Amino acid sequence: QRRVRLEAGRTVGFDALLLATGADPFPLNVPGAAASQIHTLRSLADSSAIIASASTACAALVVGASFIGLEVAAALRARGIPVHVAAPGAVPMERVLGTEVGRFVQSLHEAHGVRFHMGCKVDRIDGNRVTLTDGSVMEADLIVAGIGVRPATALAEQAGLAVDNGVTVDRYLQTSASGVYAAGDIANWPDPHSGMRLRVEHWVTAQRQGQVAALNMLGRRQCFDAVPFFWSRHYDTTLRYV
C-alpha cells in the first residue's frame, strides 16, 4: 500500500522509498566479556569511545585481522599503545588480498610493533586478562572487535522483500517491490562487469548507489554499473583495491 508505519504509530505514505539500513557488527560473545569492555567501530560515537578508552589504555587487543581491525591497530600504535592482534586465519586479509599481500600487510604492522596471534580466537576474558584458544594469555584493558558485519535486513524481511545475502535488487537498485529501492551495505545487485551478484560493504559503493537510486526514484531509469573499489591506510602505506 506504499505506507510506512513509524515507531510512534504515525503512518506516512510514499511514492518511492529507499532502504539504506546498513550493517551491524558481529558481537564478540566469549565467556567473561562485559559489553562495556569490548568496542566495535561502526559509527562516530564508536570512534569517540575508542579514542576515550585509548587515552588511559596500557595495552590493546584487536580481535580480527580485517581492514577495520588493522586500521584500528595502526591508530593505536600511533598513540604508543602496545597492540596484539588475534585472528583465526593464517594470514591477515588473505580472503580478499591473497597470501602474498596479506603477508606484506602483516610484516608492515610487525615493523611498527604489532604482535600477531594468527590461527587463534579469544577463549575467555577475566577482567583485563585475555586467554586465546592456543592457551596464550595477555593483558588488555582495551579490546576492539573487528570480526565482520551482517546486513541489517530485518525491516526488508518483515516487508516481504526478496532477501538473499542482503536485499536483492535489479540493475536499477529496485527491490522485488515496485517503488522500493535499496542501497549500500544491504544491496545485493547484478554486476554487469563480472556477471555476478555483488554486495560490497564500503562507503564509496553506498555513496554511489545512493546517487543512482535517487535518480531512479525520480524516474531516470539509470543502471548502477560502477566498478567497486576501496582503499585502506596503514601507517604511511595505502592499499588500493579495484
Coordinates of C-alpha atoms in Angstrom, one line a residue:
Q1 CA 0.0 0.0 0.0
R2 CA 3.1 2.3 -0.1
R3 CA 2.7 3.3 3.5
V4 CA 5.3 3.3 6.3
R5 CA 4.3 3.0 10.0
L6 CA 6.7 4.8 12.3
E7 CA 7.7 3.7 15.8
A8 CA 5.5 6.3 17.4
G9 CA 2.4 4.9 15.5
R10 CA 2.2 7.6 12.8
T11 CA 1.7 6.4 9.2
V12 CA 3.4 8.1 6.3
G13 CA 2.6 7.5 2.6
F14 CA 5.3 7.4 -0.1
D15 CA 5.7 7.2 -3.9
A16 CA 9.2 5.8 -3.7
L17 CA 11.2 4.6 -0.8
L18 CA 14.9 3.8 -0.2
L19 CA 16.1 1.3 2.3
A20 CA 19.6 2.1 3.4
T21 CA 19.8 0.3 6.8
G22 CA 23.4 -0.6 6.5
A23 CA 25.0 -3.4 8.5
D24 CA 25.5 -4.3 12.2
P25 CA 28.9 -5.6 13.6
F26 CA 29.0 -9.1 14.8
P27 CA 29.3 -9.1 18.6
L28 CA 32.3 -10.8 20.4
N29 CA 30.5 -13.3 22.6
V30 CA 33.0 -15.0 24.8
P31 CA 32.9 -16.1 28.5
G32 CA 33.6 -13.3 30.9
A33 CA 33.2 -10.4 28.3
A34 CA 31.4 -7.4 29.6
A35 CA 29.5 -5.4 26.9
S36 CA 31.1 -2.2 28.0
Q37 CA 34.6 -3.7 27.7
I38 CA 34.6 -4.6 24.0
H39 CA 34.4 -1.9 21.3
T40 CA 33.3 -2.2 17.7
L41 CA 33.9 0.5 15.1
R42 CA 30.8 1.4 13.1
S43 CA 29.9 5.0 14.0
L44 CA 31.3 8.3 15.0
A45 CA 30.2 7.5 18.6
D46 CA 32.1 4.2 18.4
S47 CA 35.2 6.0 17.3
S48 CA 34.9 8.6 20.1
A49 CA 34.5 5.8 22.6
I50 CA 37.7 4.0 21.4
I51 CA 39.7 7.3 21.5
A52 CA 38.5 7.9 25.0
S53 CA 39.5 4.4 26.2
A54 CA 42.8 4.7 24.4
S55 CA 43.7 7.8 26.5
T56 CA 44.2 5.6 29.5
A57 CA 44.8 2.2 28.0
C58 CA 48.0 0.3 28.8
A59 CA 47.6 -2.5 26.2
A60 CA 45.1 -3.3 23.5
L61 CA 43.8 -6.4 21.8
V62 CA 42.3 -6.2 18.3
V63 CA 40.2 -9.2 17.5
G64 CA 40.1 -9.8 13.8
A65 CA 42.8 -9.0 11.2
S66 CA 40.4 -7.2 8.9
F67 CA 40.6 -3.8 7.3
I68 CA 38.8 -2.3 10.3
G69 CA 40.8 -4.2 12.8
L70 CA 44.2 -3.4 11.3
E71 CA 43.4 0.3 10.8
V72 CA 42.5 0.4 14.5
A73 CA 45.8 -1.4 15.3
A74 CA 47.7 1.2 13.3
A75 CA 45.9 4.1 15.0
L76 CA 46.5 2.7 18.5
R77 CA 50.2 2.1 17.7
A78 CA 50.4 5.8 16.6
R79 CA 49.3 6.6 20.1
G80 CA 52.1 4.4 21.5
I81 CA 49.8 1.7 22.9
P82 CA 51.1 -1.9 22.8
V83 CA 48.8 -3.9 20.4
H84 CA 48.1 -7.6 20.0
V85 CA 46.0 -8.9 17.0
A86 CA 44.2 -12.2 17.3
A87 CA 42.5 -13.8 14.2
P88 CA 41.5 -17.3 13.1
G89 CA 43.1 -17.1 9.6
A90 CA 46.7 -17.9 8.7
V91 CA 47.4 -14.5 7.1
P92 CA 45.7 -11.1 7.6
M93 CA 43.2 -10.2 4.9
E94 CA 44.1 -13.4 3.0
R95 CA 40.5 -14.0 1.7
V96 CA 40.4 -10.6 0.0
L97 CA 44.0 -9.9 -0.9
G98 CA 45.6 -13.3 -1.1
T99 CA 48.6 -14.8 0.8
E100 CA 51.4 -12.6 -0.6
V101 CA 49.8 -9.2 0.0
G102 CA 48.4 -10.5 3.3
R103 CA 52.0 -11.3 4.5
F104 CA 53.2 -7.9 3.4
V105 CA 50.5 -6.3 5.5
Q106 CA 51.4 -8.4 8.5
S107 CA 55.1 -7.5 8.1
L108 CA 54.2 -3.9 7.8
H109 CA 52.4 -4.0 11.1
E110 CA 55.0 -6.1 12.8
A111 CA 57.6 -3.5 11.8
H112 CA 55.5 -1.0 13.8
G113 CA 55.4 -3.2 16.9
V114 CA 52.1 -5.1 16.5
R115 CA 52.2 -8.7 17.8
F116 CA 50.1 -11.2 15.8
H117 CA 48.4 -14.3 17.1
M118 CA 47.1 -15.9 13.9
G119 CA 45.1 -19.1 13.9
C120 CA 43.6 -18.0 17.3
K121 CA 40.3 -16.8 18.7
V122 CA 39.5 -15.4 22.1
D123 CA 38.7 -18.2 24.5
R124 CA 37.7 -16.2 27.6
I125 CA 38.2 -12.9 29.3
D126 CA 38.8 -12.4 33.1
G127 CA 38.9 -8.7 33.8
N128 CA 41.9 -7.4 31.8
R129 CA 43.3 -10.9 31.3
V130 CA 42.6 -12.5 27.9
T131 CA 43.1 -16.1 27.1
L132 CA 43.3 -17.2 23.5
T133 CA 42.4 -20.6 22.1
D134 CA 46.0 -21.6 21.8
G135 CA 46.4 -21.1 25.5
S136 CA 48.4 -17.9 25.4
V137 CA 47.5 -15.2 27.9
M138 CA 47.8 -11.4 27.7
E139 CA 46.8 -8.3 29.5
A140 CA 44.5 -5.9 27.6
D141 CA 42.4 -3.1 29.1
L142 CA 41.2 -2.1 25.6
I143 CA 39.6 -4.6 23.3
V144 CA 38.3 -3.8 19.8
A145 CA 36.4 -6.4 17.8
G146 CA 36.5 -6.3 14.0
I147 CA 35.1 -9.7 13.1
G148 CA 32.7 -8.7 10.4
V149 CA 29.2 -7.3 9.9
R150 CA 25.8 -8.6 8.9
P151 CA 23.5 -6.7 6.6
A152 CA 20.6 -5.2 8.5
T153 CA 17.7 -6.8 6.6
A154 CA 15.1 -7.3 9.3
L155 CA 12.9 -4.4 8.1
A156 CA 13.1 -5.7 4.5
E157 CA 12.2 -9.2 5.5
Q158 CA 9.3 -8.0 7.6
A159 CA 8.1 -6.2 4.5
G160 CA 8.2 -9.4 2.4
L161 CA 11.0 -8.2 0.1
A162 CA 13.3 -10.8 -1.6
V163 CA 16.4 -11.3 0.6
D164 CA 19.5 -13.3 -0.3
N165 CA 22.8 -12.2 1.3
G166 CA 21.3 -8.8 1.6
V167 CA 18.3 -7.3 -0.1
T168 CA 18.1 -8.4 -3.7
V169 CA 17.8 -5.5 -6.2
D170 CA 17.8 -5.2 -10.0
R171 CA 20.2 -3.2 -12.1
Y172 CA 18.2 0.0 -11.2
L173 CA 18.6 -0.9 -7.5
Q174 CA 14.9 -1.6 -7.2
T175 CA 13.9 -4.4 -4.8
S176 CA 11.3 -7.1 -5.5
A177 CA 8.6 -4.4 -4.7
S178 CA 7.9 -1.7 -7.2
G179 CA 8.9 1.7 -6.0
V180 CA 11.1 0.4 -3.2
Y181 CA 14.9 0.7 -3.6
A182 CA 17.9 -0.4 -1.6
A183 CA 21.4 0.9 -1.5
G184 CA 24.6 0.4 0.5
D185 CA 25.7 -2.5 2.6
I186 CA 22.3 -4.3 2.3
A187 CA 22.1 -4.1 -1.5
N188 CA 22.8 -7.3 -3.5
W189 CA 23.0 -6.2 -7.1
P190 CA 23.7 -7.7 -10.5
D191 CA 27.2 -6.5 -11.5
P192 CA 27.4 -6.1 -15.4
H193 CA 31.2 -6.4 -15.4
S194 CA 31.6 -9.8 -13.8
G195 CA 28.1 -11.3 -14.4
M196 CA 27.9 -12.0 -10.7
R197 CA 25.7 -10.6 -7.9
L198 CA 27.7 -8.5 -5.5
R199 CA 27.2 -6.9 -2.1
V200 CA 30.0 -4.6 -1.0
E201 CA 30.5 -3.2 2.5
H202 CA 32.3 0.1 1.7
W203 CA 31.1 3.7 1.9
V204 CA 32.1 4.6 -1.6
T205 CA 29.7 2.0 -3.0
A206 CA 26.9 3.2 -0.7
Q207 CA 27.5 6.8 -1.8
R208 CA 27.4 6.0 -5.5
Q209 CA 24.4 3.7 -5.1
G210 CA 22.6 6.4 -3.2
Q211 CA 23.1 8.8 -6.1
V212 CA 21.8 6.3 -8.7
A213 CA 18.9 5.2 -6.5
A214 CA 17.8 8.8 -6.0
L215 CA 17.8 9.4 -9.8
N216 CA 15.8 6.3 -10.4
M217 CA 13.3 7.3 -7.6
L218 CA 12.8 10.4 -9.8
G219 CA 12.1 8.2 -12.9
R220 CA 15.5 8.4 -14.6
R221 CA 16.0 4.6 -15.1
Q222 CA 19.8 4.7 -14.7
C223 CA 21.7 1.4 -14.3
F224 CA 24.2 1.0 -11.5
D225 CA 27.4 -0.1 -13.2
A226 CA 30.1 1.5 -11.1
V227 CA 33.2 -0.7 -10.5
P228 CA 33.6 -1.3 -6.8
F229 CA 36.9 -0.1 -5.2
F230 CA 38.2 0.8 -1.8
W231 CA 41.4 1.8 -0.1
S232 CA 42.9 1.2 3.3
R233 CA 45.6 3.2 5.0
H234 CA 48.2 1.6 7.3
Y235 CA 50.8 3.9 8.8
D236 CA 52.5 5.5 5.7
T237 CA 51.2 2.9 3.3
T238 CA 47.9 3.0 1.4
L239 CA 46.4 -0.1 -0.2
R240 CA 44.1 0.5 -3.2
Y241 CA 41.8 -2.3 -4.4
V242 CA 39.6 -2.4 -7.5

